[in-house]
Every structure is written in structure tokens, then in C-alpha cells.
Coordinates of C-alpha atoms and ligand atoms in Angstrom, one line a residue:
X1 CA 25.3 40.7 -6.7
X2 CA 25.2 38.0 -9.4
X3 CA 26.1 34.3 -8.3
X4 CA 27.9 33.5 -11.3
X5 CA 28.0 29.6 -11.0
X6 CA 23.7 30.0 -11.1
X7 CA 24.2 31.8 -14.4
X8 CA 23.6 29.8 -17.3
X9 CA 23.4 31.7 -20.7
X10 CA 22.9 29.9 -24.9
X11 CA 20.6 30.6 -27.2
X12 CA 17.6 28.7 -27.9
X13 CA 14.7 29.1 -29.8
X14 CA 11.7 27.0 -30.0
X15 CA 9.1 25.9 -27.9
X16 CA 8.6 24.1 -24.3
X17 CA 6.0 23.3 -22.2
X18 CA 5.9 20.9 -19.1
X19 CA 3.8 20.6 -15.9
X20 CA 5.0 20.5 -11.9
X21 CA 3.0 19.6 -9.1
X22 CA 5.1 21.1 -6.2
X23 CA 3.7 20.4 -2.5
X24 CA 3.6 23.5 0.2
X25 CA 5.6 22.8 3.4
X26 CA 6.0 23.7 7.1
X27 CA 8.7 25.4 9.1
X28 CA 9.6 23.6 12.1
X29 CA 12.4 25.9 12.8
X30 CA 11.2 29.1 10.9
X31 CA 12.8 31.5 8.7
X32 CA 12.0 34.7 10.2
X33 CA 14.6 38.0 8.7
X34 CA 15.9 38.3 5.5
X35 CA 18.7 40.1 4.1
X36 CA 20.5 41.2 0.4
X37 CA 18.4 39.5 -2.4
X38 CA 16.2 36.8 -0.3
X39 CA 19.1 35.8 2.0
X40 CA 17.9 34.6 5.2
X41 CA 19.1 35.5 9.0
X42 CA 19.4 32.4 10.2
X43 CA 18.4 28.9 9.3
X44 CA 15.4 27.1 9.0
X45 CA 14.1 23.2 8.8
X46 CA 10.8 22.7 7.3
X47 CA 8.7 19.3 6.7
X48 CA 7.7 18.9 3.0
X49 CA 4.1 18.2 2.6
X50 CA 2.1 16.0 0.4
X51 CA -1.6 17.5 -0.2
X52 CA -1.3 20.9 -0.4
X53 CA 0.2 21.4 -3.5
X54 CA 0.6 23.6 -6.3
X55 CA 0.2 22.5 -9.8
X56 CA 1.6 25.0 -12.9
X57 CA 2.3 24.6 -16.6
X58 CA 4.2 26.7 -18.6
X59 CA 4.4 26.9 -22.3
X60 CA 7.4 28.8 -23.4
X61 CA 7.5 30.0 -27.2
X62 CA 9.6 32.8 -28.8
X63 CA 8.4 36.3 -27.8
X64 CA 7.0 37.9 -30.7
X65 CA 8.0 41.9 -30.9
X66 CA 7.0 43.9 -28.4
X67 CA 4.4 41.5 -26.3
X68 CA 4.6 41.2 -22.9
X69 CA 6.7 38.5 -21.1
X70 CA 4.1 36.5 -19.2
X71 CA 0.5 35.4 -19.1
X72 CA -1.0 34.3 -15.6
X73 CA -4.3 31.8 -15.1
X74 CA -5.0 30.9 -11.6
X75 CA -8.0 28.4 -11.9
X76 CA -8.4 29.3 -15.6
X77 CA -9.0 33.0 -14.6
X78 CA -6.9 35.8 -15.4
X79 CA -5.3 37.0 -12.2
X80 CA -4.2 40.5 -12.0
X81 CA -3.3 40.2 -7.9
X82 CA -0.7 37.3 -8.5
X83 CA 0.8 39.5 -11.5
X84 CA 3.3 41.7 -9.6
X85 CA 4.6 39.0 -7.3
X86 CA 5.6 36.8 -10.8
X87 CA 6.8 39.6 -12.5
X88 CA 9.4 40.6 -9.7
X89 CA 10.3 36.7 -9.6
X90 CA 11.0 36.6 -13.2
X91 CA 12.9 39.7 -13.3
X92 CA 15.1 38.4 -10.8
X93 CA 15.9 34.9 -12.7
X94 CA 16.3 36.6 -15.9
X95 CA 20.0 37.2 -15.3
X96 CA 20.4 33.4 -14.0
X97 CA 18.7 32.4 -17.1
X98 CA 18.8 35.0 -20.1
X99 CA 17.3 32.6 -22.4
X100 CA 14.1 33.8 -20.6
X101 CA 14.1 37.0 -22.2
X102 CA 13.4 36.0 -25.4
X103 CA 10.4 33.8 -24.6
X104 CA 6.8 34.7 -23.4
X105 CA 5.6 32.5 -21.0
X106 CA 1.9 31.0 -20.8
X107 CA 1.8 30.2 -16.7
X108 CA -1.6 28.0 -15.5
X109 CA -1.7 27.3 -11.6
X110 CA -4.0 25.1 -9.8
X111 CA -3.9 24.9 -5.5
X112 CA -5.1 21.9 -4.3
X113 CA -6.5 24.3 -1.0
X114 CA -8.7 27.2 -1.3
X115 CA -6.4 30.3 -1.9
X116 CA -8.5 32.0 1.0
X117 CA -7.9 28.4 3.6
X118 CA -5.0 31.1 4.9
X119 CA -2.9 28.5 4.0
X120 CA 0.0 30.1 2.3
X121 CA 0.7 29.4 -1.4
X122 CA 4.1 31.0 -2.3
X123 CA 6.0 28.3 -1.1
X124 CA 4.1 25.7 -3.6
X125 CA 3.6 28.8 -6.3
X126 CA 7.4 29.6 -6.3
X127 CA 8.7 26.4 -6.3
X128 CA 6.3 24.9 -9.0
X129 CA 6.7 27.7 -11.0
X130 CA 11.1 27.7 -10.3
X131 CA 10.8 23.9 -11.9
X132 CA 9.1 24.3 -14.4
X133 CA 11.7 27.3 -15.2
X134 CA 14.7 25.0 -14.9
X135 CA 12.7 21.9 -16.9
X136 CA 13.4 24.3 -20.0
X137 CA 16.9 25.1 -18.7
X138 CA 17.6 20.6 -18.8
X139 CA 16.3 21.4 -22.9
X140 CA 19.5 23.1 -23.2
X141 CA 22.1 21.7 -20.2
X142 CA 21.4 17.7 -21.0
X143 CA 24.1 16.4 -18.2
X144 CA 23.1 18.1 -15.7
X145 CA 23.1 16.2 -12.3
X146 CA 20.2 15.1 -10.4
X147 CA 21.9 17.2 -7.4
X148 CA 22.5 20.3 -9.9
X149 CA 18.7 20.5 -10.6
X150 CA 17.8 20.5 -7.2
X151 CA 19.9 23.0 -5.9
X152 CA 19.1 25.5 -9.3
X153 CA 15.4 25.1 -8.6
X154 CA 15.6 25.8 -4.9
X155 CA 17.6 28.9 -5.9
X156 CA 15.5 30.4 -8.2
X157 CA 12.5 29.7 -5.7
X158 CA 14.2 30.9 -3.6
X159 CA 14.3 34.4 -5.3
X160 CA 10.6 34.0 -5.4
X161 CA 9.5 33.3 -2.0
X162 CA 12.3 32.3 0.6
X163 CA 10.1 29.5 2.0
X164 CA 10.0 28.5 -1.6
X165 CA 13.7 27.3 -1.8
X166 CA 12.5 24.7 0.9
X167 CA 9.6 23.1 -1.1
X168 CA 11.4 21.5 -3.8
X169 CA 12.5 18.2 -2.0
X170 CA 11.7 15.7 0.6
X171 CA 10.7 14.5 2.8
X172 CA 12.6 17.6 5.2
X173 CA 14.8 20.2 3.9
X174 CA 17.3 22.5 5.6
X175 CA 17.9 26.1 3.6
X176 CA 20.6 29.0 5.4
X177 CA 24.1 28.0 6.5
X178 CA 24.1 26.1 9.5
X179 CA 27.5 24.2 11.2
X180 CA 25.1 21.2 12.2
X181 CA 24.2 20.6 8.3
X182 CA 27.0 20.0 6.0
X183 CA 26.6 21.5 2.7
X184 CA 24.0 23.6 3.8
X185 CA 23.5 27.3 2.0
X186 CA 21.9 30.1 2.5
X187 CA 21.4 30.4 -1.5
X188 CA 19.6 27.3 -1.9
X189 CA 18.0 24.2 0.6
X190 CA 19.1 20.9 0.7
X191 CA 18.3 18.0 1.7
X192 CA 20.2 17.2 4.9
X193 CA 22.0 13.5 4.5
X194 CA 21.5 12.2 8.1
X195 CA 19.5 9.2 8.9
X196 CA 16.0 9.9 10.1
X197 CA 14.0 8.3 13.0
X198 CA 11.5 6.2 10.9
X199 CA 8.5 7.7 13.3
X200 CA 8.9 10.5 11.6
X201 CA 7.8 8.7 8.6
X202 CA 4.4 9.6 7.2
X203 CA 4.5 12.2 9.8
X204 CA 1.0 14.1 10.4
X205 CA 0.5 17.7 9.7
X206 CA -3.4 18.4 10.2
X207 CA -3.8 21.8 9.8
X208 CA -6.9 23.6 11.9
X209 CA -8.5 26.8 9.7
X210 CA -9.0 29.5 12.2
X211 CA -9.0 32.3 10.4
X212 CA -9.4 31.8 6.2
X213 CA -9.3 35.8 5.6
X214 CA -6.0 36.7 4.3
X215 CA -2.8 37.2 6.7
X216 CA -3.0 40.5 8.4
X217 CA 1.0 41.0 7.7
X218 CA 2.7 40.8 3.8
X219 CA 5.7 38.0 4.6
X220 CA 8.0 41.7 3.3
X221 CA 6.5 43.6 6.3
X222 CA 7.2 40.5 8.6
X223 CA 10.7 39.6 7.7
X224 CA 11.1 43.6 8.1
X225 CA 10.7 43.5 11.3
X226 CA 13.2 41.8 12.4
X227 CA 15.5 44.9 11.3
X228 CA 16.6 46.2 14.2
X229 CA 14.5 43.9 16.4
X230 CA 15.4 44.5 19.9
X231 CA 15.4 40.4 20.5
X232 CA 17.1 39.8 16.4
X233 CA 20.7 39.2 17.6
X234 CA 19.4 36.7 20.6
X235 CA 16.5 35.4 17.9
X236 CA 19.0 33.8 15.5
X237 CA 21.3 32.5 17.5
X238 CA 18.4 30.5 18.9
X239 CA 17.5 29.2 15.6
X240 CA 20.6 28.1 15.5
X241 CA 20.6 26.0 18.2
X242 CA 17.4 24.8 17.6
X243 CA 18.3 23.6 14.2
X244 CA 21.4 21.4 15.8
X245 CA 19.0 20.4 18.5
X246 CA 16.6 19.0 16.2
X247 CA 18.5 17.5 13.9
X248 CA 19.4 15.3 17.4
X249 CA 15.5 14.7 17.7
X250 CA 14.9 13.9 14.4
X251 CA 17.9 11.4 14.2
X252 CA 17.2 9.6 17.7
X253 CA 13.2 10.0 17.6
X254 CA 13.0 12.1 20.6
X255 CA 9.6 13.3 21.0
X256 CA 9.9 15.0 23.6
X257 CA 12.7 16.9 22.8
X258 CA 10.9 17.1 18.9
X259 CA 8.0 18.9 20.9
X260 CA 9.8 21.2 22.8
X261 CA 11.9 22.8 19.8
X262 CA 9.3 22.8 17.4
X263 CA 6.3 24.4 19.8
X264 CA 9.3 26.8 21.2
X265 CA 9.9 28.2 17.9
X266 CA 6.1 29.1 17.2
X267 CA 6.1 30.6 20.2
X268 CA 9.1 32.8 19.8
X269 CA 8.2 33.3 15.9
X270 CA 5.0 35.2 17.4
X271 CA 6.6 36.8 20.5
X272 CA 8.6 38.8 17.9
X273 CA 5.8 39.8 15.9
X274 CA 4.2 40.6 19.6
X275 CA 7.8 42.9 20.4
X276 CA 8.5 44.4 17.1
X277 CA 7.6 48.1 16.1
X278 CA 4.9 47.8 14.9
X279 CA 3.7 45.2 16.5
X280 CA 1.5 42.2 15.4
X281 CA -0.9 39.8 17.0
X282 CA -2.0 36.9 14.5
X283 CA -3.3 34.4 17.2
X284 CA -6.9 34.8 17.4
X285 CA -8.4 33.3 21.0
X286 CA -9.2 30.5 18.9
X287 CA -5.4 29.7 18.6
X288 CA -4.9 30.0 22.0
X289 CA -7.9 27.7 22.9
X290 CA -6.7 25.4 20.5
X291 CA -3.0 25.4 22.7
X292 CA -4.3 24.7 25.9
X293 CA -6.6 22.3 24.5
X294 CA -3.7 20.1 23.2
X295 CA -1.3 21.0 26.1
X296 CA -3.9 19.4 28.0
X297 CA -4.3 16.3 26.1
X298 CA -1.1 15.7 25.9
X299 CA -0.5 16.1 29.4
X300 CA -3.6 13.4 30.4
X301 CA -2.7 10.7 27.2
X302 CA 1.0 11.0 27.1
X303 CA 0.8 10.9 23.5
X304 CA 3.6 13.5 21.2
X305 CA 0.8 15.6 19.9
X306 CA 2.3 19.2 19.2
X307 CA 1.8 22.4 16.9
X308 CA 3.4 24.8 15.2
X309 CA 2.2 27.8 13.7
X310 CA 2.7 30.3 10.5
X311 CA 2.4 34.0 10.6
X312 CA -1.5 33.6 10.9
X313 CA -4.1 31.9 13.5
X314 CA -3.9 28.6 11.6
X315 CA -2.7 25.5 14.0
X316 CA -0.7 22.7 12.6
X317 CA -1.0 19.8 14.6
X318 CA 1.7 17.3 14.3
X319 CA 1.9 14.1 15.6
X320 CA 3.2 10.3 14.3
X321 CA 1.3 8.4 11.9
X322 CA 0.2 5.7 14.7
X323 CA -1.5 8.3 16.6
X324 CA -4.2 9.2 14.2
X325 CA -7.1 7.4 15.3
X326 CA -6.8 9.0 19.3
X327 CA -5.8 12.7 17.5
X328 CA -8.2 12.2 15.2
X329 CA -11.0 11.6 17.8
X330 CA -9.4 14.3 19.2
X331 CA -9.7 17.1 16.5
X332 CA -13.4 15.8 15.7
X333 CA -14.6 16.3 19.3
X334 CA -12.7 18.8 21.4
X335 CA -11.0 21.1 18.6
X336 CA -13.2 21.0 15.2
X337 CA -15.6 23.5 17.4
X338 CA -13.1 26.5 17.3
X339 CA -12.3 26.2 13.8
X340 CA -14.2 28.4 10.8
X341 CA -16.7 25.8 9.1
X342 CA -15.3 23.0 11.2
X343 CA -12.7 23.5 8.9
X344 CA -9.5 21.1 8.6
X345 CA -7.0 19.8 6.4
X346 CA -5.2 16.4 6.9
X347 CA -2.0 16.8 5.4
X348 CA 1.1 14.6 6.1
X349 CA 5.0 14.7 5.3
X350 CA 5.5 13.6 1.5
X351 CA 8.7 13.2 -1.0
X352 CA 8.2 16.4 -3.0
X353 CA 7.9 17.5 -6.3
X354 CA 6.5 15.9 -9.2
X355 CA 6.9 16.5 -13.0
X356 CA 3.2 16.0 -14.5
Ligands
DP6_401 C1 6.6 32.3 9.0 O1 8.8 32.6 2.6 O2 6.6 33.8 2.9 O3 6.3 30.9 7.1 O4 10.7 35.2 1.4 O5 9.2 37.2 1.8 O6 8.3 35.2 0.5 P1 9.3 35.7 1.6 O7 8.7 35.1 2.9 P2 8.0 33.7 3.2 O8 8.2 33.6 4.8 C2 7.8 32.5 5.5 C3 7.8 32.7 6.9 C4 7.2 31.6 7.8 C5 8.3 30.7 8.4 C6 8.9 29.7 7.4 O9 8.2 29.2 6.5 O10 10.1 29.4 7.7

């Protein structure tokens, strides 16, 4: 089904080109079952970051005959793997934005991690790629509202990677329908209106390489699963509550009750891959090394050190931005050890995208 207020249709001819530098981001409460055309199950809260980013340029110019609709560098390589991925995301915004039938696009992308950290890119990729997309749109829609541009970019990156729709703000964003955030959609992300605790300001995201292989389950087979999960009905009405709960942490600055949720929901978004025909086990006994590890340094330095996890073995360590020389210490001598290389990246929560 078409959403006809997304659609916008004129004719243009001529030629564009603009650059966007969107940053990846991470889930606190995760968006795990999808729906209909990249509709999620429940809702989800992610943290925008700031150094993992995605940089892409397009250069749109009138398609000549019969030549083919796109062209895809990745690191000023042609990459055949990213092809099918793009071309499924631009055949799904073409009805939003017909004008992009007529125009062959020149797409460069640049990630600011290795593409094999396991560090997942679609979210950055997608949503880079969906601004650039509605930067040509503004050529032809000159009024259109700061709020009307962020909501058509998070739902056209949303078409290309549901996480996607989540990286195209800061410094949090809320995407699925959810009573505790007004305005919220499950079509687009916004950016929830409520006041923030200002410790989570500059909030930490160091994320620990485990594994740097690729993930052992496509993000299609994943959501999958949770179709006709025996745990789906009690799964989302979790992340419901979650969500509400949170936004209470995140407004009073209650770390412990920050921790609880957002460690809760790693756990339970791999106990369902663990229960779910078939089944899944991304933590490698690294991960779970690393768990006990911070468990137990919490426990002995009552600082708010927590993690969260993707669908992989990576660890996310989150913690305030005054704790970084103890975590720090930390990470360099009790955790470094289980990680491939001594591998790390020190990330932290930033504002969003930027137009090059
Ligand atoms: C575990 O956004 O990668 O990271 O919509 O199929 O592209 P698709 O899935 P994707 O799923 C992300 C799942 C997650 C949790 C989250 O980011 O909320």
C-alpha cells in the first residue's frame, strides 16, 4: 500500500549532486519483527552516534535511453555485493518519488569503520543514501519544513533498512508507534520532544570487536523469526514497556534503572534468537566473558557501566562521559584481551546527519 502524503510527483530535468555524512546508531530498546513493507512489531529507541558514519554522494543527471538506473562505488571500487540491497531500496522509493525514474544515479560511499569491524552499516548506508535522495526532492519542494525533511528521509530509510529510519537525527530517536511518545510512527522516527537528563550528554558507546567476520544471520532471516515466535506476543509488549520505562530514565537520569532496561533488552533480543526455530547463537564466549567481566566491575566500583548488544558478538559498552578515564582503564586492562586485534572503537552519542 502507497502512503499517499510521502508521494511527491513534478517533473524535473537537470542535474544534482550533494554529499551526506550520516552516523550509524545503537538500539537501546531494539527493533526485533517486522511486518507489511518495513513496518516494525513494536517500538524501538536508539542512541545516534557520532564516529561511525557513512559518507555518500550522489550525482543525479537525466537517464540517457536504456542505461541502467544506478552506479555503486564503495571505497572507489565497484561493488557488485551492495548492488541488490540499493536496487530493492530504490525500487521501493520510486513510487514516493517518480522523478527518480528518469535520472541515473552515480552513488560513492565511504564508512568510517572497516566494513568487516561487524559493525553494521545499513543503518548509516540507508540513511545517507535516503538524504541525499530527498536533498534533490528540496531542488523541487523549496518550502518544505525543517520537520517535513526529517520525517521524508527517515521514511525512505526506512524502506531501506528499518534501523535506518532511526539514523537521521539526534542525539536519540524513537521509530514505531508507542503511547509514551507523542507523535511517534511506525512509518518514520522521530525525535522524541522530552527533556533529557544532561548525563546522558556525550554519552559513551565504546564498542568491543569480537568477532569482525560477517553476522552469521541476514537482519531478513532475523526479523523472520519472530513470525510465529512462541515468546513474539509477550516480546512486544515488553518493548513496550521498556520504551515508557526508559523514557523515565532518560528524563530523571536514573542509571540504574537506564542499566536494567537497556542490558534487559540485549538479553532478551538474544534469548529469542536462542528460542526461535531455527535457532541462533551470536554470543561467542568472548561476549559472555566480556558480561561478567563488567557485571563484576560494576558491582566492586559502583560506577553505571553497561552494554548492549546487536545481532552479533560485538559489546557496546555504555557509560557517562565522566567515567571514561576508570572505563577506559578498564577496557585497556581487563577487556582489550578478549577482543580480535585488541580491537575497539570509541564512539559516543552525536547530533546526526550532516550535509557535506
Ligand atoms: C538487532 O535494521 O538491520 O540491530 O530492517 O531488515 O534492514 P532491516 O533490519 P535492521 O535490524 C536491526 C536489528 C537490531 C536492533 C535495532 O537496531 O533496533
Amino acid at each position: 500500500m502507497i502512503q499517499d502524503e510521502f508521494v511527491f510527483a513534478s517533473h524535473f530535468e537537470g542535474e544534482y549532486e550533494t554529499q551526506w555524512q550520516a552516523p550509524s546508531n545503537i538500539a537501546l530498546v531494539k527493533y526485533w519483527g517486522k511486518h507489511g513493507e518495513q513496518l516494525p512489531r513494536n517500538p524501538s529507541l536508539s542512541f545516534t552516534l557520532t564516529k561511525c558514519v557513512t559518507t555518500t554522494s550522489v550525482n543525479f543527471s537525466p537517464k540517457q535511453g536504456r542505461e541502467m538506473n544506478f552506479d555503486f562505488l564503495f571505497d572507489k571500487i565497484k561493488q557488485p555485493y551492495f548492488r541488490p540491497k540499493i536496487e530493492q531500496f530504490l525500487d521501493r522509493i520510486t513510487p514516493y518519488f517518480p522523478v527518480l525514474a528518469e535520472h541515473h544515479l552515480s552513488i560513492s560511499s565511504h564508512n568510517s569503520f572497516p566494513h568487516s569491524s561487524g559493525i553494521a552499516s545499513s543503518a548509516s548506508a540507508m540513511a545517507a543514501l535516503a538524504l541525499c535522495i530527498v536533498d534533490f526532492e528540496k531542488q523541487h519542494h523549496p518550502n518544505w519544513s525543517e520537520e517535513a525533511l526529517l520525517q521524508k528521509s527517515s521514511f525512505l530509510a526506512r524502506l531501506g533498512s528499518g534501523s535506518a529510519a532511526r539514523s537521521i537525527a539526534g542525539p536519540m530517536m524513537v521509530w514505531g508507534e508507542s503511547t509514551a511518545f507523542l507523535g511517534s510512527s511506525d512509518l518514520y522516527a522521530i525525535v522524541p520532544e522530552n527533556e533529557w537528563h544532561p548525563i546522558f550528554q556525550n554519552f559513551q558507546d565504546t564498542v568491543l570487536i569480537v568477532d569482525k567476520g560477517q553476522k552469521k544471520v541476514s537482519s531478513t532471516l532475523g526479523h523472520g523469526i519472530m513470525n510465529g515466535h512462541p515468546f513474539a506476543a509477550q516480546r512486544f509488549e515488553q518493548a513496550n514497556r521498556n520504551i515508557a520505562a526508559l523514557k523515565n530514565a532518560l528524563n530523571t537520569g536514573d542509571l540504574d534503572q537506564f542499566i536494567d532496561i537497556t542490558e534487559g533488552e540485549a538479553m532478551s533480543l538474544h534469548a529469542l534468537m536462542m528460542t526461535s526455530q531455527p535457532r541462533f547463537m551470536l554470543m561467542q564466549p568472548q561476549t559472555v566473558a566480556i558480561i561478567q567481566k563488567i557485571w563484576d566491575f560494576r558491582a566492586e566500583s559502583q560506577l553505571p557501566l553497561c552494554f548492549t548488544l546487536d545481532a552479533g558478538a560485538n559489546v557496546h559498552l555504555l557509560y557517562p562521559k565522566q567515567d571514561c578515564i576508570s572505563v577506559m582503564d578498564f577496557i585497556k586492562n581487563e577487556l582489550c584481551s578478549f577482543c580480535q586485534n585488541g580491537e575497539y572503537i570509541e564512539d559516543q552519542v552525536g547530533n546526526g546527519p550532516q550535509k557535506m
